[in-house]
Amino acid sequence: MAGLVSFFNPKSVAIIGASKAAGKIGNVIVKNMISSGYTGPIFPINPKEQEIEGLACYPAVDKTPMPAELAVLSLPASRTLDAAQQCGISGVKNLVVITAGFKETGKEGLELERRLVETCRKYEMRMTGPNCVGLIDTHTPINASFAAGFPLKGEIAFISQSGAMVLSILDWSYRAGLGFSKFVSLGNKADLTESHFIEDAGQDPNTKVILCYIEDVENGAHFLEAARTASRKKPVIILKSGTSQAGAQAASSHTGALAGSDLAYETAFRQCGVIRARSMAELFDLAVAFASQPVPSGGRVAVVTNSGGPGIIAADTIEQKKLQMARFTQETIEQLRGNLPRESNIYNPVDVLGDAKADRFRFSLDKALSDPGVDSALVLVCPTAVTEPVETARALVEMRAAHPEKPLLAAYMGGEKLAEGVKVLEEAKIPCFTFPEPAVSSISGLTGYARTRELPANEQDLSYECSNLKNVKAILYDVRKDKRLVLLGSEAAEVVEAYGIPAAPTTLAASPGEAAESAGRLGYPVVLKIASPEILHKSDVGGVLIGLDSPERVRAGFLEIMNNVHRYLPNAAVYGVEVQKMMPKGTELIIGMSKDIQFGPLIAFGLGGIYVNLLKDVSFRLASGLNRGEIENMLAETKAYTLLRGYRGEKPADIEAIIGIIGRVARLVTDFPEITEMDINPVFAYNQGACALDVKITVS
Amino acid sequence: MAGLVSFFNPKSVAIIGASKAAGKIGNVIVKNMISSGYTGPIFPINPKEQEIEGLACYPAVDKTPMPAELAVLSLPASRTLDAAQQCGISGVKNLVVITAGFKETGKEGLELERRLVETCRKYEMRMTGPNCVGLIDTHTPINASFAAGFPLKGEIAFISQSGAMVLSILDWSYRAGLGFSKFVSLGNKADLTESHFIEDAGQDPNTKVILCYIEDVENGAHFLEAARTASRKKPVIILKSGTSQAGAQAASSHTGALAGSDLAYETAFRQCGVIRARSMAELFDLAVAFASQPVPSGGRVAVVTNSGGPGIIAADTIEQKKLQMARFTQETIEQLRGNLPRESNIYNPVDVLGDAKADRFRFSLDKALSDPGVDSALVLVCPTAVTEPVETARALVEMRAAHPEKPLLAAYMGGEKLAEGVKVLEEAKIPCFTFPEPAVSSISGLTGYARTRELPANEQDLSYECSNLKNVKAILYDVRKDKRLVLLGSEAAEVVEAYGIPAAPTTLAASPGEAAESAGRLGYPVVLKIASPEILHKSDVGGVLIGLDSPERVRAGFLEIMNNVHRYLPNAAVYGVEVQKMMPKGTELIIGMSKDIQFGPLIAFGLGGIYVNLLKDVSFRLASGLNRGEIENMLAETKAYTLLRGYRGEKPADIEAIIGIIGRVARLVTDFPEITEMDINPVFAYNQGACALDVKITVS
């Protein structure tokens, strides 16, 4: 798609369901279009009216003097389908369907929505909604919505799955002095989704920051692509709700959204560079910071304060947010020492003392911002008897201009006494908070984005390929033919070996003689395991014997296992016994895959063995776009990594071998999407190499 | 101490260092005292003036017409000592020392402060400060501070280690409409500390909520006692800074405070019922909630909203904060179904839809608050075209009155359109936020306090006693005589056994013959370990042999260990070899103790073995006031507990035995404060009983 420019800047707009009655949505939209200053022709459509709000009214969309490029539909759901069809016939390009009464109301509504989309497809129209508040662009300008008001002009695009939130934020934004480039209410996302609008906002020259509120993602692959591309150009900040079980239930009773698991969203956001806001306040704090401040080159923060306590609170928050308190150069320290009173703290946080006037703030801030060891600065002002709130604010404005490459934020801790100073900062677009903590949070968001921008583009730079694709296909063919969902251990081992993952040699034996023969070939000692897709917990039914070191013991073992299993599970389908070479013990890891409904395969890595579920030392990445750097991060997030690097004097494990297995698993599950679940537990990691001991693969 | 009533309600007040010069602190205090409405006599003291601000001025504190009960000192640090002495001689009871230039400035200041305290002690005076802003009580009323203004009258006491924060919060509080009973600026805490003022506020009938900002605690035991007592009567909410390394450094460069570790503070706060605020915003949000709302009987929250999105956000936050979305009774559901539009969500969160007027909010809220399954309610209002912000607010006020036992909070999500409604809520003392998340946080704080109030009083209900105190004393005597800091394994085992902790029988043997004899007595097989206080890692020097099963092997083993150790560490002091009965393997736990500088022994429990430091599955409690319930909580916080209860079909371990060991360790380290560190790692937990395998005890 070339973009949604014609949605936000159409040549002409029809309002179907336009009304003369004040307060009716069909009237509010006409008024909004007029008052927005939109310069193209506006065609109210209503067969019963001649004129609405001073504009000529037309009986139908095909009766307008020129075709409408955009049609805004606000009529009962039952009449929407016909109206859309008329639009299609008369050459309308884009629809904004305000009308509710579709998917969100149940089965009938869902069917109506499906037919609405069909109509759009038929006439090659694109649609926003249904069940939405509409669209606003302050730069066109256009207000194709029933929101009560028009936002201040600015550089933030706000895309929201909740219409009411659009209304809330619009009303709130006046007080906060926050300007927007666009407002988009997504509604039911029947055609256009968050991904389309993120793409569009990414390309929009008037948009500097992309803000989203979403409850789910409509198409995982599209979202990843859109967010990845946009976030390299400008920050994409998302508040995703429905993270809790309770929230997900509320979400489904709301728009019928099937929420993917939060883990997958968390991973997806991280991998495509989205900044995740944890609260509504943080969403907008970050928007303000990004709209006004440069992205710092690192996380070293200088704090200048006229009071010790708030300085300590800032330092605490800086550490919590994984930023660093900047260490000044000797030169900076000398200059501060030479020019501040003796009792001042000249190290970071710089305490200019309660009797500081604006000059001390200006001087200290200038020195801090000039220091090469400082990436951003935070100023804390408490209202003492001599504080000069306005002069100090002006000093900040001056310093912001003198050091344009470093973010500057402030906390003016008080009320009336500081209000005038706060106004000065707001006008100069220096983010100002009442307390230090959210200011530090905002710096943390800015800093995180510096890393995002440098993320490599989506290159699957893992060149792991299958050396024997035919073999894998043949195995999966047999499994399907047998109507099985689970591969035998020997099959699974073959599959991973085809991808270059070293597995303990495993052979399926149908008789005691075959077992002994296999064991001889593999080399003693061996492990015997019952081979049955129906038996998950093999040990529990006497289906495993270890350390068998002679042909005799293997033959006897085969019979013993068969007897045990027949006794416990007389009806289980048994394929024989698997003979596996017994491997030396290594560090036990788990490498696995589960599938997310939106984002596809999710690769897991962590401490393996029987305590996997207890210790939960596991990190995750989407297979989509997984690259070497991400695999390394994935390892580093776990405690297992500490073990692998050589804990308490043990030899380090072969990290390369592990990275290889993770990459190969990602490749395997991408090549074969019918694999729905996979577990290698344990993988033994050795000083040289690694080995998959037990491979479970489930297919659909 | 009987209380600080005479500090906040003195019969007469002298201001030493009173000044005529506007803007000078000595002048501001006089003006503040007058304008506060204080009804007792005020005596400005200044030898150079006859009159200040219309009050007769006296040349010295002993020249006033009647003795001053409280003296506020604001003169140079160098003259403070003399002034304090004069106060003492002339019968002043209490001092508020505003003057800075003491401990916070270095060594000389510290000495001056020490002498100031000495003077107070000599004349039995109590002192707040030095280096503080002063005290305010709105109920007396009195303003013995240089703060610019007088707080609104209310029921919140704010005790702050940061003077500037007092000024900030005072200025900010007007805008927030927040009233206070007291403001206390602690300053350097040379005499009176946070603990004294928490005690006082706990007894103050005008104080309903105690708020503190502290950077450290002056006296751990006093704090625990004061906070424990006060928090059972009213909520004690503390923001403790200096939690980070950076923050702690900033703290020590600020007031020279030696910050205890944050873990100890966290544990102390929890054990004495303090509600810990995580940010300044949360501190005051909680204050507002507690000052205006009842404590709910549980965590089941009902949400009523006119928009789905914010409802989901609220539900997410409710789960994150470990509250529950209330489940309505069938009756409530039927009533909602019968009276709300068909499209409404009648389950929790109740979505009354965007076109809801006040009546739908009122009806739904009434039904929700009447439901026995609901403990508190949150109302979310977005500004749609038909929303009635003021009417809706009035409905909330009505419902608050109709259901006085259940907290009611609101988020009015918008700006100007909702402002009048917000005002109505503020006046009615219904906490109102812009976004849902902090409202849920506040409900979480209220709910947590319900549990605190029910905490048992500080009874050391653990009746574990030492059966052989003489033996323990004798061992510790020998250790001290030897000038050792570490007990031998056999000594440590004897010590814990004296407290009823089962330890693997261990004997010290000086010769091969003695070793064999001991082994015969203990029973085979045995473990031999080198006995030397200088050797920490015994295995590394060949100092451990396991599984020795005959007298011959024990004799040979003795010699082998001695040889190994002599080879590796020819100069180590060796006491012989310890013979320990080899115990069957159990679940490996660690039970230990480390000492906090403020709060004393901190008991640790968790997964033991060599991965202790990797897995960090350890929970902590202060030995002070540790009771059975707390030990149970301590177990339940760990993953080890999952293992102990019988993981993956294993038999459960003897939880009683483990509780016993933890309680006995707490008793031991309380009885013998010279024990500075202790580790039992591993403790083997069995299906029946438990056994200490390796006990390390360090003394000072």
JSON list of C-alpha atoms in Angstrom, two decimals, chain A residues 23 105 148 162 164-165 167-169 171-172 175 213 215 239-248 250-251 253-254 278-281 284 306-313 315-317 319-320 325 342-343 345 349 351 381-385 413-419 434-437 607 610-616 639 642-643 647-648 650, chain B residues 23 105 148 162 164-165 167-169 171-172 175 213 215 239-248 250-251 253-254 278-281 284 306-313 315-317 319-320 325 342-343 345 349 351 381-385 413-419 434-437 607 610-616 639 642-643 647-648 650:
[
{"chain": "A", "resi": 23, "resn": "GLY", "atom": "CA", "xyz": [-25.78, 16.93, 19.38]},
{"chain": "A", "resi": 105, "resn": "THR", "atom": "CA", "xyz": [-22.34, -6.92, 19.48]},
{"chain": "A", "resi": 148, "resn": "ALA", "atom": "CA", "xyz": [-15.58, 17.46, 20.78]},
{"chain": "A", "resi": 162, "resn": "SER", "atom": "CA", "xyz": [-10.29, 2.78, 22.32]},
{"chain": "A", "resi": 164, "resn": "ALA", "atom": "CA", "xyz": [-13.23, 6.93, 24.46]},
{"chain": "A", "resi": 165, "resn": "MET", "atom": "CA", "xyz": [-9.54, 7.25, 25.11]},
{"chain": "A", "resi": 167, "resn": "LEU", "atom": "CA", "xyz": [-11.91, 11.75, 23.64]},
{"chain": "A", "resi": 168, "resn": "SER", "atom": "CA", "xyz": [-10.19, 11.66, 27.04]},
{"chain": "A", "resi": 169, "resn": "ILE", "atom": "CA", "xyz": [-6.76, 12.45, 25.74]},
{"chain": "A", "resi": 171, "resn": "ASP", "atom": "CA", "xyz": [-9.71, 16.94, 26.41]},
{"chain": "A", "resi": 172, "resn": "TRP", "atom": "CA", "xyz": [-6.72, 16.37, 28.69]},
{"chain": "A", "resi": 175, "resn": "ARG", "atom": "CA", "xyz": [-4.42, 21.45, 29.83]},
{"chain": "A", "resi": 213, "resn": "TYR", "atom": "CA", "xyz": [-3.03, 2.38, 22.71]},
{"chain": "A", "resi": 215, "resn": "GLU", "atom": "CA", "xyz": [-5.70, -4.12, 23.19]},
{"chain": "A", "resi": 239, "resn": "LEU", "atom": "CA", "xyz": [0.49, 1.02, 25.77]},
{"chain": "A", "resi": 240, "resn": "LYS", "atom": "CA", "xyz": [-0.85, -2.51, 25.38]},
{"chain": "A", "resi": 241, "resn": "SER", "atom": "CA", "xyz": [-3.65, -3.48, 27.73]},
{"chain": "A", "resi": 242, "resn": "GLY", "atom": "CA", "xyz": [-5.22, -6.84, 28.35]},
{"chain": "A", "resi": 243, "resn": "THR", "atom": "CA", "xyz": [-1.97, -8.08, 29.90]},
{"chain": "A", "resi": 244, "resn": "SER", "atom": "CA", "xyz": [-3.73, -9.68, 32.83]},
{"chain": "A", "resi": 245, "resn": "GLN", "atom": "CA", "xyz": [-6.15, -12.54, 32.79]},
{"chain": "A", "resi": 246, "resn": "ALA", "atom": "CA", "xyz": [-8.80, -10.17, 34.14]},
{"chain": "A", "resi": 247, "resn": "GLY", "atom": "CA", "xyz": [-7.84, -7.58, 31.55]},
{"chain": "A", "resi": 248, "resn": "ALA", "atom": "CA", "xyz": [-7.95, -10.09, 28.72]},
{"chain": "A", "resi": 250, "resn": "ALA", "atom": "CA", "xyz": [-12.50, -7.50, 29.90]},
{"chain": "A", "resi": 251, "resn": "ALA", "atom": "CA", "xyz": [-10.92, -7.05, 26.48]},
{"chain": "A", "resi": 253, "resn": "SER", "atom": "CA", "xyz": [-16.12, -8.74, 26.39]},
{"chain": "A", "resi": 254, "resn": "HIS", "atom": "CA", "xyz": [-15.27, -5.36, 24.91]},
{"chain": "A", "resi": 278, "resn": "ARG", "atom": "CA", "xyz": [3.61, 0.71, 31.47]},
{"chain": "A", "resi": 279, "resn": "SER", "atom": "CA", "xyz": [0.84, 3.17, 32.23]},
{"chain": "A", "resi": 280, "resn": "MET", "atom": "CA", "xyz": [-1.17, 5.93, 30.60]},
{"chain": "A", "resi": 281, "resn": "ALA", "atom": "CA", "xyz": [0.86, 8.53, 32.45]},
{"chain": "A", "resi": 284, "resn": "PHE", "atom": "CA", "xyz": [2.17, 10.66, 27.57]},
{"chain": "A", "resi": 306, "resn": "ASN", "atom": "CA", "xyz": [18.76, 22.82, 45.44]},
{"chain": "A", "resi": 307, "resn": "SER", "atom": "CA", "xyz": [17.86, 20.10, 47.94]},
{"chain": "A", "resi": 308, "resn": "GLY", "atom": "CA", "xyz": [19.54, 16.87, 48.99]},
{"chain": "A", "resi": 309, "resn": "GLY", "atom": "CA", "xyz": [16.50, 14.65, 49.51]},
{"chain": "A", "resi": 310, "resn": "PRO", "atom": "CA", "xyz": [15.05, 14.93, 46.02]},
{"chain": "A", "resi": 311, "resn": "GLY", "atom": "CA", "xyz": [18.58, 14.46, 44.65]},
{"chain": "A", "resi": 312, "resn": "ILE", "atom": "CA", "xyz": [18.79, 11.11, 46.43]},
{"chain": "A", "resi": 313, "resn": "ILE", "atom": "CA", "xyz": [15.37, 10.10, 45.13]},
{"chain": "A", "resi": 315, "resn": "ALA", "atom": "CA", "xyz": [19.72, 8.94, 42.06]},
{"chain": "A", "resi": 316, "resn": "ASP", "atom": "CA", "xyz": [17.70, 5.96, 43.32]},
{"chain": "A", "resi": 317, "resn": "THR", "atom": "CA", "xyz": [15.38, 6.11, 40.35]},
{"chain": "A", "resi": 319, "resn": "GLU", "atom": "CA", "xyz": [19.72, 3.20, 39.25]},
{"chain": "A", "resi": 320, "resn": "GLN", "atom": "CA", "xyz": [16.33, 1.44, 39.23]},
{"chain": "A", "resi": 325, "resn": "MET", "atom": "CA", "xyz": [24.71, 8.75, 37.62]},
{"chain": "A", "resi": 342, "resn": "ARG", "atom": "CA", "xyz": [31.82, 25.36, 50.20]},
{"chain": "A", "resi": 343, "resn": "GLU", "atom": "CA", "xyz": [28.86, 23.35, 51.56]},
{"chain": "A", "resi": 345, "resn": "ASN", "atom": "CA", "xyz": [27.92, 18.92, 46.85]},
{"chain": "A", "resi": 349, "resn": "PRO", "atom": "CA", "xyz": [23.93, 15.04, 42.18]},
{"chain": "A", "resi": 351, "resn": "ASP", "atom": "CA", "xyz": [23.53, 20.24, 45.35]},
{"chain": "A", "resi": 381, "resn": "VAL", "atom": "CA", "xyz": [13.85, 22.84, 42.15]},
{"chain": "A", "resi": 382, "resn": "CYS", "atom": "CA", "xyz": [12.32, 23.11, 45.63]},
{"chain": "A", "resi": 383, "resn": "PRO", "atom": "CA", "xyz": [10.67, 26.39, 46.64]},
{"chain": "A", "resi": 384, "resn": "THR", "atom": "CA", "xyz": [12.86, 27.86, 49.39]},
{"chain": "A", "resi": 385, "resn": "ALA", "atom": "CA", "xyz": [12.63, 31.46, 50.51]},
{"chain": "A", "resi": 413, "resn": "MET", "atom": "CA", "xyz": [8.53, 20.42, 43.22]},
{"chain": "A", "resi": 414, "resn": "GLY", "atom": "CA", "xyz": [5.77, 22.63, 44.48]},
{"chain": "A", "resi": 415, "resn": "GLY", "atom": "CA", "xyz": [2.61, 24.49, 43.57]},
{"chain": "A", "resi": 416, "resn": "GLU", "atom": "CA", "xyz": [1.78, 28.19, 43.34]},
{"chain": "A", "resi": 417, "resn": "LYS", "atom": "CA", "xyz": [5.23, 29.45, 44.20]},
{"chain": "A", "resi": 418, "resn": "LEU", "atom": "CA", "xyz": [6.70, 27.66, 41.20]},
{"chain": "A", "resi": 419, "resn": "ALA", "atom": "CA", "xyz": [3.78, 27.96, 38.77]},
{"chain": "A", "resi": 434, "resn": "THR", "atom": "CA", "xyz": [6.09, 17.76, 40.01]},
{"chain": "A", "resi": 435, "resn": "PHE", "atom": "CA", "xyz": [8.24, 14.91, 41.33]},
{"chain": "A", "resi": 436, "resn": "PRO", "atom": "CA", "xyz": [11.62, 13.52, 40.23]},
{"chain": "A", "resi": 437, "resn": "GLU", "atom": "CA", "xyz": [10.63, 9.91, 39.46]},
{"chain": "A", "resi": 607, "resn": "LEU", "atom": "CA", "xyz": [18.20, -23.92, 32.66]},
{"chain": "A", "resi": 610, "resn": "ILE", "atom": "CA", "xyz": [13.50, -31.57, 35.94]},
{"chain": "A", "resi": 611, "resn": "TYR", "atom": "CA", "xyz": [13.37, -28.21, 37.75]},
{"chain": "A", "resi": 612, "resn": "VAL", "atom": "CA", "xyz": [12.65, -26.16, 34.59]},
{"chain": "A", "resi": 613, "resn": "ASN", "atom": "CA", "xyz": [9.16, -25.24, 35.71]},
{"chain": "A", "resi": 614, "resn": "LEU", "atom": "CA", "xyz": [10.24, -24.54, 39.26]},
{"chain": "A", "resi": 615, "resn": "LEU", "atom": "CA", "xyz": [13.21, -22.32, 38.51]},
{"chain": "A", "resi": 616, "resn": "LYS", "atom": "CA", "xyz": [11.66, -20.63, 35.46]},
{"chain": "A", "resi": 639, "resn": "LYS", "atom": "CA", "xyz": [21.13, -17.45, 35.15]},
{"chain": "A", "resi": 642, "resn": "THR", "atom": "CA", "xyz": [26.39, -17.61, 34.52]},
{"chain": "A", "resi": 643, "resn": "LEU", "atom": "CA", "xyz": [26.77, -21.37, 34.71]},
{"chain": "A", "resi": 647, "resn": "TYR", "atom": "CA", "xyz": [30.63, -20.96, 37.63]},
{"chain": "A", "resi": 648, "resn": "ARG", "atom": "CA", "xyz": [32.73, -21.56, 40.74]},
{"chain": "A", "resi": 650, "resn": "GLU", "atom": "CA", "xyz": [34.18, -24.90, 36.39]},
{"chain": "B", "resi": 23, "resn": "GLY", "atom": "CA", "xyz": [13.44, 37.75, 54.68]},
{"chain": "B", "resi": 105, "resn": "THR", "atom": "CA", "xyz": [29.55, 20.01, 57.41]},
{"chain": "B", "resi": 148, "resn": "ALA", "atom": "CA", "xyz": [6.59, 30.13, 53.76]},
{"chain": "B", "resi": 162, "resn": "SER", "atom": "CA", "xyz": [14.56, 16.59, 54.08]},
{"chain": "B", "resi": 164, "resn": "ALA", "atom": "CA", "xyz": [13.34, 21.22, 51.34]},
{"chain": "B", "resi": 165, "resn": "MET", "atom": "CA", "xyz": [10.76, 18.52, 50.85]},
{"chain": "B", "resi": 167, "resn": "LEU", "atom": "CA", "xyz": [8.76, 23.35, 51.71]},
{"chain": "B", "resi": 168, "resn": "SER", "atom": "CA", "xyz": [7.90, 21.60, 48.43]},
{"chain": "B", "resi": 169, "resn": "ILE", "atom": "CA", "xyz": [5.04, 19.61, 49.82]},
{"chain": "B", "resi": 171, "resn": "ASP", "atom": "CA", "xyz": [3.51, 24.65, 48.51]},
{"chain": "B", "resi": 172, "resn": "TRP", "atom": "CA", "xyz": [2.15, 21.75, 46.46]},
{"chain": "B", "resi": 175, "resn": "ARG", "atom": "CA", "xyz": [-3.16, 23.06, 44.92]},
{"chain": "B", "resi": 213, "resn": "TYR", "atom": "CA", "xyz": [10.24, 10.73, 54.12]},
{"chain": "B", "resi": 215, "resn": "GLU", "atom": "CA", "xyz": [16.96, 8.63, 54.23]},
{"chain": "B", "resi": 239, "resn": "LEU", "atom": "CA", "xyz": [9.17, 6.84, 51.39]},
{"chain": "B", "resi": 240, "resn": "LYS", "atom": "CA", "xyz": [12.72, 5.67, 52.11]},
{"chain": "B", "resi": 241, "resn": "SER", "atom": "CA", "xyz": [15.36, 6.95, 49.72]},
{"chain": "B", "resi": 242, "resn": "GLY", "atom": "CA", "xyz": [18.97, 5.95, 49.38]},
{"chain": "B", "resi": 243, "resn": "THR", "atom": "CA", "xyz": [17.93, 2.50, 48.17]},
{"chain": "B", "resi": 244, "resn": "SER", "atom": "CA", "xyz": [20.43, 2.52, 45.35]},
{"chain": "B", "resi": 245, "resn": "GLN", "atom": "CA", "xyz": [24.17, 2.58, 45.58]},
{"chain": "B", "resi": 246, "resn": "ALA", "atom": "CA", "xyz": [24.12, 5.98, 43.86]},
{"chain": "B", "resi": 247, "resn": "GLY", "atom": "CA", "xyz": [21.37, 7.16, 46.18]},
{"chain": "B", "resi": 248, "resn": "ALA", "atom": "CA", "xyz": [23.22, 5.99, 49.27]},
{"chain": "B", "resi": 250, "resn": "ALA", "atom": "CA", "xyz": [24.22, 10.97, 47.57]},
{"chain": "B", "resi": 251, "resn": "ALA", "atom": "CA", "xyz": [22.70, 10.44, 51.01]},
{"chain": "B", "resi": 253, "resn": "SER", "atom": "CA", "xyz": [27.32, 13.34, 51.03]},
{"chain": "B", "resi": 254, "resn": "HIS", "atom": "CA", "xyz": [24.11, 15.02, 52.15]},
{"chain": "B", "resi": 278, "resn": "ARG", "atom": "CA", "xyz": [7.71, 3.61, 45.95]},
{"chain": "B", "resi": 279, "resn": "SER", "atom": "CA", "xyz": [7.63, 7.21, 44.77]},
{"chain": "B", "resi": 280, "resn": "MET", "atom": "CA", "xyz": [6.73, 10.67, 45.97]},
{"chain": "B", "resi": 281, "resn": "ALA", "atom": "CA", "xyz": [3.52, 10.55, 43.95]},
{"chain": "B", "resi": 284, "resn": "PHE", "atom": "CA", "xyz": [0.80, 11.43, 48.64]},
{"chain": "B", "resi": 306, "resn": "ASN", "atom": "CA", "xyz": [-18.21, 4.41, 30.40]},
{"chain": "B", "resi": 307, "resn": "SER", "atom": "CA", "xyz": [-15.42, 3.11, 28.17]},
{"chain": "B", "resi": 308, "resn": "GLY", "atom": "CA", "xyz": [-13.96, -0.33, 27.58]},
{"chain": "B", "resi": 309, "resn": "GLY", "atom": "CA", "xyz": [-10.28, 0.55, 27.15]},
{"chain": "B", "resi": 310, "resn": "PRO", "atom": "CA", "xyz": [-9.75, 2.20, 30.51]},
{"chain": "B", "resi": 311, "resn": "GLY", "atom": "CA", "xyz": [-11.73, -0.65, 32.09]},
{"chain": "B", "resi": 312, "resn": "ILE", "atom": "CA", "xyz": [-9.20, -3.12, 30.71]},
{"chain": "B", "resi": 313, "resn": "ILE", "atom": "CA", "xyz": [-6.31, -0.99, 31.95]},
{"chain": "B", "resi": 315, "resn": "ALA", "atom": "CA", "xyz": [-8.35, -4.73, 35.33]},
{"chain": "B", "resi": 316, "resn": "ASP", "atom": "CA", "xyz": [-4.70, -5.21, 34.31]},
{"chain": "B", "resi": 317, "resn": "THR", "atom": "CA", "xyz": [-3.49, -3.00, 37.12]},
{"chain": "B", "resi": 319, "resn": "GLU", "atom": "CA", "xyz": [-4.09, -8.03, 38.77]},
{"chain": "B", "resi": 320, "resn": "GLN", "atom": "CA", "xyz": [-0.59, -6.56, 38.80]},
{"chain": "B", "resi": 325, "resn": "MET", "atom": "CA", "xyz": [-11.64, -8.20, 40.02]},
{"chain": "B", "resi": 342, "resn": "ARG", "atom": "CA", "xyz": [-28.30, -4.53, 26.06]},
{"chain": "B", "resi": 343, "resn": "GLU", "atom": "CA", "xyz": [-24.79, -3.68, 24.80]},
{"chain": "B", "resi": 345, "resn": "ASN", "atom": "CA", "xyz": [-21.01, -5.22, 29.90]},
{"chain": "B", "resi": 349, "resn": "PRO", "atom": "CA", "xyz": [-15.72, -4.11, 34.75]},
{"chain": "B", "resi": 351, "resn": "ASP", "atom": "CA", "xyz": [-19.29, -0.86, 31.00]},
{"chain": "B", "resi": 381, "resn": "VAL", "atom": "CA", "xyz": [-15.27, 8.55, 33.43]},
{"chain": "B", "resi": 382, "resn": "CYS", "atom": "CA", "xyz": [-14.32, 9.51, 29.86]},
{"chain": "B", "resi": 383, "resn": "PRO", "atom": "CA", "xyz": [-15.73, 12.75, 28.44]},
{"chain": "B", "resi": 384, "resn": "THR", "atom": "CA", "xyz": [-18.11, 11.70, 25.65]},
{"chain": "B", "resi": 385, "resn": "ALA", "atom": "CA", "xyz": [-20.68, 14.07, 24.14]},
{"chain": "B", "resi": 413, "resn": "MET", "atom": "CA", "xyz": [-9.96, 10.99, 32.37]},
{"chain": "B", "resi": 414, "resn": "GLY", "atom": "CA", "xyz": [-9.83, 14.38, 30.73]},
{"chain": "B", "resi": 415, "resn": "GLY", "atom": "CA", "xyz": [-9.27, 18.09, 31.27]},
{"chain": "B", "resi": 416, "resn": "GLU", "atom": "CA", "xyz": [-11.59, 21.08, 31.06]},
{"chain": "B", "resi": 417, "resn": "LYS", "atom": "CA", "xyz": [-14.73, 19.12, 30.24]},
{"chain": "B", "resi": 418, "resn": "LEU", "atom": "CA", "xyz": [-14.45, 17.19, 33.49]},
{"chain": "B", "resi": 419, "resn": "ALA", "atom": "CA", "xyz": [-12.93, 19.88, 35.71]},
{"chain": "B", "resi": 434, "resn": "THR", "atom": "CA", "xyz": [-6.53, 11.53, 35.71]},
{"chain": "B", "resi": 435, "resn": "PHE", "atom": "CA", "xyz": [-5.65, 7.94, 34.81]},
{"chain": "B", "resi": 436, "resn": "PRO", "atom": "CA", "xyz": [-6.79, 4.59, 36.24]},
{"chain": "B", "resi": 437, "resn": "GLU", "atom": "CA", "xyz": [-3.43, 3.14, 37.34]},
{"chain": "B", "resi": 607, "resn": "LEU", "atom": "CA", "xyz": [17.43, -23.31, 48.33]},
{"chain": "B", "resi": 610, "resn": "ILE", "atom": "CA", "xyz": [26.43, -24.87, 45.66]},
{"chain": "B", "resi": 611, "resn": "TYR", "atom": "CA", "xyz": [24.03, -22.84, 43.51]},
{"chain": "B", "resi": 612, "resn": "VAL", "atom": "CA", "xyz": [22.77, -20.66, 46.38]},
{"chain": "B", "resi": 613, "resn": "ASN", "atom": "CA", "xyz": [24.33, -17.52, 44.98]},
{"chain": "B", "resi": 614, "resn": "LEU", "atom": "CA", "xyz": [23.28, -18.29, 41.44]},
{"chain": "B", "resi": 615, "resn": "LEU", "atom": "CA", "xyz": [19.63, -19.09, 42.08]},
{"chain": "B", "resi": 616, "resn": "LYS", "atom": "CA", "xyz": [19.20, -16.50, 44.84]},
{"chain": "B", "resi": 639, "resn": "LYS", "atom": "CA", "xyz": [10.71, -21.76, 45.28]},
{"chain": "B", "resi": 642, "resn": "THR", "atom": "CA", "xyz": [7.44, -25.83, 46.22]},
{"chain": "B", "resi": 643, "resn": "LEU", "atom": "CA", "xyz": [10.11, -28.51, 46.47]},
{"chain": "B", "resi": 647, "resn": "TYR", "atom": "CA", "xyz": [7.48, -31.51, 43.74]},
{"chain": "B", "resi": 648, "resn": "ARG", "atom": "CA", "xyz": [6.73, -33.86, 40.86]},
{"chain": "B", "resi": 650, "resn": "GLU", "atom": "CA", "xyz": [8.17, -36.60, 45.61]}
]
